Structures are given as C-alpha cells and as structure tokens.
Amino acid sequence: MIFVRLTLFDMDEIDSGLEGELRAALGESAFKIQINTDGVTTLLVKKEQVVALLTHLKTRVPRPYEMLFDLSAIDERSRTKAALNGAVTPDFTVVYHLLSFGRNRFIRIKVALHGEYPSIPSICSLWKNANWYEREVFDMFGIRFEGHPHLRRILMPLTWTGHPLRKEHPARATEMGPFRLWEEKQDREQEALQFNPEEWGLKRHSADADFMFLNLGPQHPGTHGVLRIILQLDGEDIVDAVPDIGFHHRGAEKMGERQSWHTYIPYTDRVDYLGGVMNNLAYLLAVEKLAGIRVPARVEVIRVMLCELFRIASHLVWYGTFAQDLGQLSPVFYMFTDREKIFDIIEAICGARMHPNWFRIGGVAQDLPAGWDKLVRDFVNYFPKRLREYDQMVIRNSIFQARTVGIGIYTLEEAIEWGVTGPGLRACGFEWDFRKKQPYSGYENFDFEIPVMQNGDCFDRALIRVEEMRQSLRIIEQCLNNMPEGPYKSDHPLTTPPIKKNTMQDIETLITHFLNVSWGPVIPAGEAMSCIEATKGANSYYLTSDGSTSAYRVRIRTPSFPHMQMLPYISKGYTVADLLSILGSIDYVLADIDR
C-alpha cells in the first residue's frame, strides 16, 4: 500500500467559471467572495438576493448544486472585527452549505443580518429539507424565515423562554437557577404537548370516515429512543405523520462554545453514540484544518482502523435491532456478542469501550499497545463466517424479506432533495461515499468497494449495510498488514497534548503541555468544515474560531436529522407495521438527531 498526500484545498479551490456565470446572471455586485481556511468557495450575498442565487445554483448552472447539505446560523455580536475576515460586522449570519455531486464540491453561501430578531426569506419551496433546518435556526437564534409553512420550535419545548445559541443565553444549568416543577408549570407543559391536527394542516375527517391520531412513542421500543411520532391513520393505513423530536437535545453545539478545543472531544463521542471515535474524527479534521496541522501517516492509519471497527460495531447494533423490530428475537443476542468482541479490541487499545474519547488534536492519545495486531487479526479471521451465518438467519429469511422488500421506497432524486446521505443514498443506485469522493485521513490509500443497490427500499438499505461490514473488514486488514512506523502525534506546536515524554526533557514543552491541557490551544481565527462518511451518512463539523482557546461557534451536521425529516414522506400509504420496518431501515440515533 503506497501512502500519498492530497493538498487540503485541492477539492475546493474557487471555481472562476462558476463565479463568472453567477455574476453574468445576477449582476456584478450580487455577491462578494470570502477566502476561508478550508478553501470552500464562500459567497457573501444580501438577503434580498439569496433566493435568486440559491435557485440559480440548484437549477440553472451546469452540474448544479442539487443538495442543501446544511443550513445554520452564527450570532456574530460577540466576535472581534479581526476574526470576521474583513467582512462588515453583522448581528447574525445565516449559512447555507450546498453540495454538487457533479462537481464534487461544496459551496458556502453567507447572508449577513442586522437587528435583534432579524428575518430572511424561506427556501422551503426550493428544497424540501429546508423546513426543519429553518425551524432549528428559528428555535436556536430567533431568526424568522418569511414564508415558512410552519415556523415553530423543533428541539426546545414550546414553553421555553429564549433561544439557546444566542450569546446572551446561559451555557450552563448552574447559570439558570434551580429547576422547579410546580403544578401550574406541569399543567402548562402537558398542555403544550397536546397535539392539535389543525395546527399542522391535518384533517380530522375524510369524506366517509374519521381519522385516528395515534402517538407512537416517546416511550416505544420501535422508536429506538425518546422519539414521538404522531400518526394520522385511516384504519391501519398511514395518511400522514408528524415526528416530534428534541427530547434528547442537550445543547451539544452550545457546549462547544464553553469547552476548550481539547476538552470538547469527549462531548463528540456522545452525538452518534454508536459511532465512538468516528465522532472525534469529524470534529478533529476541522480543528486540524484551522490549526494547519498535518498528522503523520501512522496516525491516519490508526484512525481509519478504529473508525472502521466502530462502523462494524454500529452496524451490528442496527442489524440485530432491525431484525428484532420485525419479529426475530435471536439475532440481536448473537450480534451484540460479536459487538463485544470489537469492544474488547477497542478497550485494549483505547482503555474504554463505547465512548473511548481517544483521538487528539494532531494525533491519538497513545501509541498502539503491544499485542494489538493479534487481537485485530483474530477478529478479521473470525467475523466473515459470522456474517455468512447472519445472511442465512436474517437476510434470506422469507418473513424478513416480506417485511422489507418494496417497503419505504424513495428515488435518487427524492433522496437528494431531502438531504439523504450514506447507505440510504447508495441504496438508490448512487455510488457516493466521502471516503472515495473526498478522501480524508488517508482513505485514498485503501482498496475497498462501495456497495450500491437500485430499489431504494428497506431491503436494499439493509443489504448495503451488511456489505459495508465486509468492506470495513477489508480496510481493517489492510491497516493491520500495512501499519506505518513513526510517531503517533504531529510535531506541530498546537498538537494537544504534546508527547508526554518530551515534557520531562525541556521546560518549553512542559509549559506548552500545561497550557494546552488546562486552558486549551489557541486556534487561529477562521472557519473550516470537515465531512466524513460516518456510520449513518455524512457527518460534518463547521467550526468558527475567533482566535481563542475555544470555538466561537460549533455547528454539527448529522445524517439522522434530515433522514428523520423524510419519514412522513416515505411512510404515507403504508401500515403501522410497515412504519417499524421503515424506522429500522433508516438507522438513526436520537442523539444524532437532537444533538
């Protein structure tokens, strides 16, 4: 295996042809270009022109930016002018990230807003998945989207006072006083949870029947967590559905503003809590872009090996619980047993199992321990036979096929419109995987295939994940056979913490170690986005630094959020029993939705 390096900005240099086309169509003064650390083309546009610009990018340019990848905001009121990269100081900025599959590029659109509670036109008519993203920005910042069909809170309770990601909102519970639930407050909270169909544009009656409204969750084994789905039913058939999320929300992005760059790493483990160190990697790639850190080849391969082990562990949880949702009780016990074998390896290397918090800025916490290779090789030799057994037990089971084939179908165009990534996108016949298309951490050096299916149903999404486990084994075996020699941390001064043994040799390293651990490293001002192929789809961190020891803004784009938003669309016309198949095939985690 030959190791090569790609320049950080190879993928996203400013597209001069696109710039000229946009100026010709929208006017020379339609936007300004901002240069950022991550090299992603960034356009600054006035809110009066943002819809026209986004429409042009989606529908009129060659190789269009067809996916609304993310939509977020930044409260700029506490930023220093030096950190704003020469831009006029706004009160808030709304940020759109679009993805062009044809160009294999991201583009970032930023709109400066002024005023305490500003507004901006909605783009729900342009992208269906904009609905939830705009509701989240409204909920977190108080920014209103003109023309949104149902602008209301989405993560916080309807009774909540304030908008948590505004800078004046407290960041700790200790700043808010003790919690008390008096009777009047309890009644008010219960009343707010009452579902009123008319508020959502749902009818109570059809021409010849009354609809039934059924709460599925928030305490239901089929929802795999604290998720409430209100179903509009005509008998057993689903007419419509309204997911009610936010029960698991705990302010993961807000926590990033009060933790140092270093001490925030353990919090990332808990976002997709089945993905382990894969969460660390998505965050650290963005931090390392901001800091200008290149990690050694040994670090890249160690990270890849651990990530692929966690991909298999996560897929085993999905595999067993999906079969259980459909009535098979035995597979989950076998698969959780195999997951424990993976955790034995993780624990031997990292010292912890499910949330090891082991990756570091510029490297990993420790070098691989003696005997790691035997543990990994034993698993690589053991697991293929188990996968074949699971094929016989689950995939080829006639009942499993009856419950999944032809259920929850969506097309490739619909998947892109709703922001679907990962196995759900590849099940529609589209070979898109960030490990191949925009490789990171040395994935370009590995030989593996991207599984693709054609039907876009629950069964094909299952087949994709099963084959992904086999491909992950291939990658792990290559890591095992081609582990480079060398340091397990970068020698960059912002590597945190630096190699411990050096602190015993010179006072400068000891001081750096102390400051970077106690206060955190000072990351240069700028902004950077990373994107990885996580267990459930594309996981992205968009970090903003004002040159201090903690992030000014942490934005976490998770795959489960847009996937859950699509649930009503792909559930209509199916039965309640089919809904359990659809939910299982999505493979979401509530913390990944709610953050």
CSV table of N, CA, C and O in Angstrom, one decimal, residues 155-248:
chain,number,residue,atom,x,y,z
A,155,LEU,N,-36.6,21.7,18.5
A,155,LEU,CA,-35.7,21.0,19.5
A,155,LEU,C,-36.1,21.4,20.9
A,155,LEU,O,-36.1,20.5,21.8
A,156,MET,N,-36.4,22.6,21.2
A,156,MET,CA,-36.7,23.1,22.5
A,156,MET,C,-38.2,22.9,22.8
A,156,MET,O,-39.0,22.9,21.8
A,157,PRO,N,-38.7,22.8,24.0
A,157,PRO,CA,-40.1,22.8,24.3
A,157,PRO,C,-40.8,24.1,23.9
A,157,PRO,O,-40.2,25.1,23.8
A,158,LEU,N,-42.0,24.0,23.5
A,158,LEU,CA,-42.8,25.2,23.1
A,158,LEU,C,-42.8,26.2,24.1
A,158,LEU,O,-43.0,27.4,23.8
A,159,THR,N,-42.7,25.8,25.4
A,159,THR,CA,-42.8,26.8,26.5
A,159,THR,C,-41.4,27.4,26.9
A,159,THR,O,-41.4,28.2,27.8
A,160,TRP,N,-40.4,27.0,26.2
A,160,TRP,CA,-39.1,27.5,26.5
A,160,TRP,C,-39.0,29.1,26.3
A,160,TRP,O,-39.5,29.6,25.3
A,161,THR,N,-38.2,29.7,27.2
A,161,THR,CA,-38.0,31.2,27.0
A,161,THR,C,-36.6,31.4,26.5
A,161,THR,O,-35.6,30.9,27.1
A,162,GLY,N,-36.5,32.1,25.4
A,162,GLY,CA,-35.1,32.4,24.9
A,162,GLY,C,-34.7,31.5,23.8
A,162,GLY,O,-35.4,30.5,23.5
A,163,HIS,N,-33.6,31.8,23.2
A,163,HIS,CA,-33.0,31.0,22.1
A,163,HIS,C,-31.6,30.6,22.4
A,163,HIS,O,-30.7,31.4,22.5
A,164,PRO,N,-31.4,29.3,22.6
A,164,PRO,CA,-30.2,28.8,23.3
A,164,PRO,C,-28.8,29.2,22.6
A,164,PRO,O,-27.8,29.3,23.3
A,165,LEU,N,-28.8,29.3,21.3
A,165,LEU,CA,-27.5,29.6,20.7
A,165,LEU,C,-27.2,31.1,20.5
A,165,LEU,O,-26.2,31.4,19.9
A,166,ARG,N,-28.1,31.9,21.0
A,166,ARG,CA,-27.7,33.3,21.1
A,166,ARG,C,-26.7,33.5,22.2
A,166,ARG,O,-26.7,32.8,23.2
A,167,LYS,N,-25.8,34.5,22.1
A,167,LYS,CA,-24.7,34.6,23.0
A,167,LYS,C,-25.2,35.0,24.4
A,167,LYS,O,-24.5,34.7,25.4
A,168,GLU,N,-26.3,35.7,24.5
A,168,GLU,CA,-26.8,36.1,25.9
A,168,GLU,C,-27.4,34.9,26.6
A,168,GLU,O,-27.7,35.0,27.8
A,169,HIS,N,-27.7,33.8,26.0
A,169,HIS,CA,-28.4,32.7,26.6
A,169,HIS,C,-27.4,31.9,27.5
A,169,HIS,O,-26.3,31.7,27.1
A,170,PRO,N,-27.7,31.5,28.7
A,170,PRO,CA,-26.8,30.8,29.6
A,170,PRO,C,-26.3,29.5,28.9
A,170,PRO,O,-27.1,28.9,28.2
A,171,ALA,N,-25.1,29.2,29.2
A,171,ALA,CA,-24.5,28.0,28.6
A,171,ALA,C,-24.4,26.8,29.6
A,171,ALA,O,-24.2,25.7,29.3
A,172,ARG,N,-24.7,27.1,30.9
A,172,ARG,CA,-24.7,26.1,31.9
A,172,ARG,C,-26.0,26.1,32.7
A,172,ARG,O,-26.5,27.2,33.0
A,173,ALA,N,-26.4,25.0,33.2
A,173,ALA,CA,-27.6,24.9,34.0
A,173,ALA,C,-27.4,25.7,35.3
A,173,ALA,O,-28.4,26.3,35.9
A,174,THR,N,-26.2,25.8,35.8
A,174,THR,CA,-25.9,26.5,37.1
A,174,THR,C,-26.1,28.0,36.9
A,174,THR,O,-26.2,28.7,37.9
A,175,GLU,N,-26.2,28.5,35.7
A,175,GLU,CA,-26.4,29.9,35.5
A,175,GLU,C,-27.9,30.2,35.4
A,175,GLU,O,-28.3,31.4,35.3
A,176,MET,N,-28.7,29.2,35.5
A,176,MET,CA,-30.2,29.4,35.3
A,176,MET,C,-31.0,29.2,36.5
A,176,MET,O,-32.2,29.3,36.5
A,177,GLY,N,-30.3,28.9,37.6
A,177,GLY,CA,-31.1,28.7,38.9
A,177,GLY,C,-31.6,27.3,39.0
A,177,GLY,O,-31.7,26.6,38.0
A,178,PRO,N,-32.1,26.9,40.2
A,178,PRO,CA,-32.6,25.5,40.4
A,178,PRO,C,-33.9,25.3,39.6
A,178,PRO,O,-34.7,26.2,39.4
A,179,PHE,N,-34.0,24.0,39.1
A,179,PHE,CA,-35.2,23.7,38.4
A,179,PHE,C,-36.3,23.3,39.3
A,179,PHE,O,-36.1,22.6,40.3
A,180,ARG,N,-37.5,23.9,39.1
A,180,ARG,CA,-38.7,23.6,39.9
A,180,ARG,C,-39.9,23.3,39.0
A,180,ARG,O,-40.1,24.0,38.1
A,181,LEU,N,-40.6,22.2,39.3
A,181,LEU,CA,-41.8,21.9,38.5
A,181,LEU,C,-43.0,22.0,39.4
A,181,LEU,O,-43.5,21.0,40.0
A,182,TRP,N,-43.5,23.2,39.6
A,182,TRP,CA,-44.7,23.4,40.3
A,182,TRP,C,-45.9,22.9,39.5
A,182,TRP,O,-45.8,22.7,38.3
A,183,GLU,N,-47.1,22.8,40.1
A,183,GLU,CA,-48.2,22.2,39.5
A,183,GLU,C,-48.7,23.0,38.3
A,183,GLU,O,-49.0,22.4,37.2
A,184,GLU,N,-48.7,24.3,38.4
A,184,GLU,CA,-49.1,25.2,37.2
A,184,GLU,C,-48.2,25.0,36.0
A,184,GLU,O,-48.6,24.9,34.9
A,185,LYS,N,-46.9,24.9,36.3
A,185,LYS,CA,-45.9,24.7,35.2
A,185,LYS,C,-46.1,23.3,34.6
A,185,LYS,O,-46.0,23.1,33.4
A,186,GLN,N,-46.3,22.3,35.4
A,186,GLN,CA,-46.6,20.9,34.9
A,186,GLN,C,-47.8,20.9,34.0
A,186,GLN,O,-47.8,20.3,32.9
A,187,ASP,N,-48.9,21.6,34.4
A,187,ASP,CA,-50.1,21.6,33.6
A,187,ASP,C,-49.8,22.3,32.3
A,187,ASP,O,-50.3,21.9,31.2
A,188,ARG,N,-49.0,23.4,32.3
A,188,ARG,CA,-48.7,24.2,31.1
A,188,ARG,C,-47.8,23.3,30.2
A,188,ARG,O,-48.1,23.3,28.9
A,189,GLU,N,-46.9,22.6,30.7
A,189,GLU,CA,-46.0,21.7,29.9
A,189,GLU,C,-46.9,20.6,29.2
A,189,GLU,O,-46.7,20.3,28.1
A,190,GLN,N,-47.8,20.0,30.0
A,190,GLN,CA,-48.6,18.9,29.5
A,190,GLN,C,-49.6,19.5,28.4
A,190,GLN,O,-49.8,18.8,27.4
A,191,GLU,N,-50.1,20.7,28.6
A,191,GLU,CA,-51.0,21.3,27.6
A,191,GLU,C,-50.2,21.5,26.3
A,191,GLU,O,-50.7,21.4,25.2
A,192,ALA,N,-48.9,21.9,26.4
A,192,ALA,CA,-48.1,22.2,25.2
A,192,ALA,C,-47.8,21.0,24.4
A,192,ALA,O,-47.6,21.0,23.2
A,193,LEU,N,-47.9,19.8,25.1
A,193,LEU,CA,-47.6,18.5,24.4
A,193,LEU,C,-48.9,18.0,23.7
A,193,LEU,O,-48.8,17.0,22.9
A,194,GLN,N,-50.0,18.6,24.0
A,194,GLN,CA,-51.2,18.1,23.3
A,194,GLN,C,-51.2,18.4,21.8
A,194,GLN,O,-50.8,19.5,21.4
A,195,PHE,N,-51.5,17.4,21.0
A,195,PHE,CA,-51.4,17.5,19.6
A,195,PHE,C,-52.7,18.0,19.0
A,195,PHE,O,-53.8,17.5,19.2
A,196,ASN,N,-52.6,19.1,18.2
A,196,ASN,CA,-53.8,19.7,17.6
A,196,ASN,C,-53.6,19.5,16.1
A,196,ASN,O,-52.8,20.2,15.4
A,197,PRO,N,-54.4,18.6,15.4
A,197,PRO,CA,-54.2,18.4,14.0
A,197,PRO,C,-54.3,19.6,13.1
A,197,PRO,O,-53.6,19.8,12.1
A,198,GLU,N,-55.2,20.5,13.5
A,198,GLU,CA,-55.4,21.7,12.7
A,198,GLU,C,-54.2,22.6,12.6
A,198,GLU,O,-53.9,23.2,11.6
A,199,GLU,N,-53.3,22.6,13.6
A,199,GLU,CA,-52.1,23.4,13.6
A,199,GLU,C,-51.1,22.9,12.6
A,199,GLU,O,-50.3,23.6,12.1
A,200,TRP,N,-51.3,21.6,12.2
A,200,TRP,CA,-50.4,21.0,11.2
A,200,TRP,C,-51.0,20.8,9.8
A,200,TRP,O,-50.5,20.2,8.9
A,201,GLY,N,-52.2,21.4,9.7
A,201,GLY,CA,-52.9,21.3,8.4
A,201,GLY,C,-53.5,19.9,8.1
A,201,GLY,O,-53.7,19.6,7.0
A,202,LEU,N,-53.8,19.2,9.2
A,202,LEU,CA,-54.3,17.8,9.1
A,202,LEU,C,-55.8,17.8,9.4
A,202,LEU,O,-56.2,18.5,10.3
A,203,LYS,N,-56.5,17.1,8.6
A,203,LYS,CA,-58.0,17.0,8.8
A,203,LYS,C,-58.3,15.9,9.7
A,203,LYS,O,-57.6,14.8,9.8
A,204,ARG,N,-59.4,16.0,10.5
A,204,ARG,CA,-59.9,15.0,11.4
A,204,ARG,C,-60.8,14.0,10.7
A,204,ARG,O,-61.0,12.9,11.2
A,205,HIS,N,-61.3,14.4,9.5
A,205,HIS,CA,-62.3,13.5,8.8
A,205,HIS,C,-62.0,13.5,7.3
A,205,HIS,O,-61.5,14.4,6.8
A,206,SER,N,-62.3,12.4,6.7
A,206,SER,CA,-62.3,12.3,5.3
A,206,SER,C,-63.8,12.3,4.8
A,206,SER,O,-64.7,12.5,5.7
A,207,ALA,N,-64.0,12.1,3.6
A,207,ALA,CA,-65.4,12.1,3.1
A,207,ALA,C,-66.3,11.0,3.7
A,207,ALA,O,-67.5,11.2,3.9
A,208,ASP,N,-65.7,9.9,4.1
A,208,ASP,CA,-66.5,8.8,4.5
A,208,ASP,C,-66.0,8.2,5.8
A,208,ASP,O,-66.5,7.1,6.2
A,209,ALA,N,-65.0,8.8,6.5
A,209,ALA,CA,-64.5,8.2,7.7
A,209,ALA,C,-63.8,9.2,8.6
A,209,ALA,O,-63.5,10.3,8.1
A,210,ASP,N,-63.7,8.9,9.9
A,210,ASP,CA,-62.9,9.7,10.8
A,210,ASP,C,-61.5,9.2,10.9
A,210,ASP,O,-61.3,8.0,10.9
A,211,PHE,N,-60.5,10.1,10.9
A,211,PHE,CA,-59.2,9.7,11.0
A,211,PHE,C,-58.9,9.5,12.5
A,211,PHE,O,-59.4,10.2,13.4
A,212,MET,N,-58.0,8.6,12.8
A,212,MET,CA,-57.5,8.4,14.2
A,212,MET,C,-56.1,8.9,14.3
A,212,MET,O,-55.3,8.8,13.4
A,213,PHE,N,-55.8,9.6,15.4
A,213,PHE,CA,-54.4,10.1,15.6
A,213,PHE,C,-53.8,9.3,16.8
A,213,PHE,O,-54.4,9.3,17.9
A,214,LEU,N,-52.7,8.7,16.4
A,214,LEU,CA,-52.0,7.8,17.4
A,214,LEU,C,-50.7,8.3,17.7
A,214,LEU,O,-49.8,8.6,16.8
A,215,ASN,N,-50.3,8.3,19.0
A,215,ASN,CA,-49.0,8.6,19.5
A,215,ASN,C,-48.1,7.3,19.4
A,215,ASN,O,-48.4,6.4,20.2
A,216,LEU,N,-47.1,7.3,18.6
A,216,LEU,CA,-46.1,6.3,18.6
A,216,LEU,C,-44.9,6.8,19.4
A,216,LEU,O,-44.2,7.7,18.8
A,217,GLY,N,-44.7,6.4,20.6
A,217,GLY,CA,-43.6,7.0,21.4
A,217,GLY,C,-44.2,8.2,22.2
A,217,GLY,O,-45.4,8.4,22.2
A,218,PRO,N,-43.4,8.9,23.0
A,218,PRO,CA,-41.9,8.8,23.0
A,218,PRO,C,-41.3,7.6,23.7
A,218,PRO,O,-40.1,7.4,23.7
A,219,GLN,N,-42.2,6.8,24.4
A,219,GLN,CA,-41.6,5.6,25.0
A,219,GLN,C,-42.2,4.4,24.3
A,219,GLN,O,-43.3,3.9,24.6
A,220,HIS,N,-41.5,4.0,23.3
A,220,HIS,CA,-41.9,2.8,22.5
A,220,HIS,C,-40.7,2.1,22.0
A,220,HIS,O,-39.7,2.8,21.4
A,221,PRO,N,-40.6,0.8,22.1
A,221,PRO,CA,-39.3,0.1,21.7
A,221,PRO,C,-39.0,0.3,20.2
A,221,PRO,O,-37.9,0.2,19.8
A,222,GLY,N,-40.0,0.5,19.4
A,222,GLY,CA,-39.8,0.6,18.0
A,222,GLY,C,-39.2,1.9,17.5
A,222,GLY,O,-38.7,2.0,16.4
A,223,THR,N,-39.2,2.9,18.4
A,223,THR,CA,-38.6,4.2,18.0
A,223,THR,C,-37.1,4.3,18.4
A,223,THR,O,-36.5,5.3,18.2
A,224,HIS,N,-36.6,3.3,19.1
A,224,HIS,CA,-35.2,3.2,19.5
A,224,HIS,C,-34.7,4.5,20.2
A,224,HIS,O,-33.7,5.0,19.9
A,225,GLY,N,-35.5,5.0,21.1
A,225,GLY,CA,-35.1,6.1,21.9
A,225,GLY,C,-36.3,7.0,22.1
A,225,GLY,O,-37.5,6.7,21.8
A,226,VAL,N,-36.1,8.2,22.7
A,226,VAL,CA,-37.2,9.1,23.1
A,226,VAL,C,-37.6,9.9,21.9
A,226,VAL,O,-37.2,11.1,21.7
A,227,LEU,N,-38.4,9.3,21.0
A,227,LEU,CA,-38.9,9.9,19.8
A,227,LEU,C,-40.5,9.7,19.8
A,227,LEU,O,-40.9,8.6,20.1
A,228,ARG,N,-41.2,10.8,19.5
A,228,ARG,CA,-42.6,10.7,19.4
A,228,ARG,C,-43.0,11.0,17.9
A,228,ARG,O,-42.5,11.9,17.3
A,229,ILE,N,-43.8,10.1,17.4
A,229,ILE,CA,-44.4,10.2,16.0
A,229,ILE,C,-45.9,10.2,16.1
A,229,ILE,O,-46.5,9.2,16.6
A,230,ILE,N,-46.5,11.3,15.7
A,230,ILE,CA,-48.0,11.3,15.7
A,230,ILE,C,-48.5,10.9,14.4
A,230,ILE,O,-48.1,11.5,13.3
A,231,LEU,N,-49.2,9.8,14.3
A,231,LEU,CA,-49.7,9.2,13.1
A,231,LEU,C,-51.2,9.6,12.8
A,231,LEU,O,-52.0,9.5,13.7
A,232,GLN,N,-51.4,10.0,11.6
A,232,GLN,CA,-52.8,10.2,11.2
A,232,GLN,C,-53.2,8.9,10.4
A,232,GLN,O,-52.6,8.6,9.4
A,233,LEU,N,-54.2,8.2,10.9
A,233,LEU,CA,-54.5,6.9,10.4
A,233,LEU,C,-55.9,6.8,9.8
A,233,LEU,O,-56.8,7.3,10.4
A,234,ASP,N,-56.0,6.1,8.8
A,234,ASP,CA,-57.3,5.6,8.2
A,234,ASP,C,-57.3,4.1,8.3
A,234,ASP,O,-56.8,3.4,7.5
A,235,GLY,N,-57.8,3.7,9.5
A,235,GLY,CA,-57.7,2.3,9.8
A,235,GLY,C,-56.3,2.0,10.2
A,235,GLY,O,-55.7,2.6,11.1
A,236,GLU,N,-55.6,1.0,9.5
A,236,GLU,CA,-54.2,0.7,9.7
A,236,GLU,C,-53.3,1.5,8.8
A,236,GLU,O,-52.0,1.5,8.9
A,237,ASP,N,-53.9,2.2,7.8
A,237,ASP,CA,-53.1,2.9,6.8
A,237,ASP,C,-52.6,4.3,7.3
A,237,ASP,O,-53.4,5.0,7.8
A,238,ILE,N,-51.4,4.6,7.0
A,238,ILE,CA,-50.9,5.9,7.4
A,238,ILE,C,-51.2,7.0,6.4
A,238,ILE,O,-50.9,6.9,5.2
A,239,VAL,N,-52.0,8.0,6.8
A,239,VAL,CA,-52.3,9.1,6.0
A,239,VAL,C,-51.2,10.2,6.0
A,239,VAL,O,-50.8,10.7,5.0
A,240,ASP,N,-50.7,10.4,7.2
A,240,ASP,CA,-49.6,11.4,7.4
A,240,ASP,C,-48.9,11.1,8.7
A,240,ASP,O,-49.5,10.3,9.6
A,241,ALA,N,-47.8,11.7,9.0
A,241,ALA,CA,-47.1,11.5,10.2
A,241,ALA,C,-46.4,12.8,10.6
A,241,ALA,O,-45.9,13.6,9.7
A,242,VAL,N,-46.3,13.1,11.9
A,242,VAL,CA,-45.6,14.3,12.4
A,242,VAL,C,-44.5,13.8,13.4
A,242,VAL,O,-44.9,13.5,14.5
A,243,PRO,N,-43.3,13.8,13.1
A,243,PRO,CA,-42.2,13.5,14.1
A,243,PRO,C,-42.1,14.6,15.1
A,243,PRO,O,-42.0,15.8,14.7
A,244,ASP,N,-42.0,14.3,16.3
A,244,ASP,CA,-41.8,15.3,17.4
A,244,ASP,C,-40.4,14.9,18.0
A,244,ASP,O,-40.3,14.0,18.8
A,245,ILE,N,-39.4,15.7,17.7
A,245,ILE,CA,-38.1,15.5,18.2
A,245,ILE,C,-37.7,16.5,19.3
A,245,ILE,O,-38.4,17.3,19.6
A,246,GLY,N,-36.5,16.3,19.8
A,246,GLY,CA,-35.9,17.3,20.7
A,246,GLY,C,-35.9,16.7,22.2
A,246,GLY,O,-35.3,17.4,23.0
A,247,PHE,N,-36.5,15.6,22.4
A,247,PHE,CA,-36.5,15.0,23.8
A,247,PHE,C,-35.0,14.7,24.3
A,247,PHE,O,-34.8,14.7,25.5
A,248,HIS,N,-34.1,14.5,23.3
A,248,HIS,CA,-32.8,14.1,23.6
A,248,HIS,C,-31.8,15.3,23.5
A,248,HIS,O,-30.6,15.1,23.6
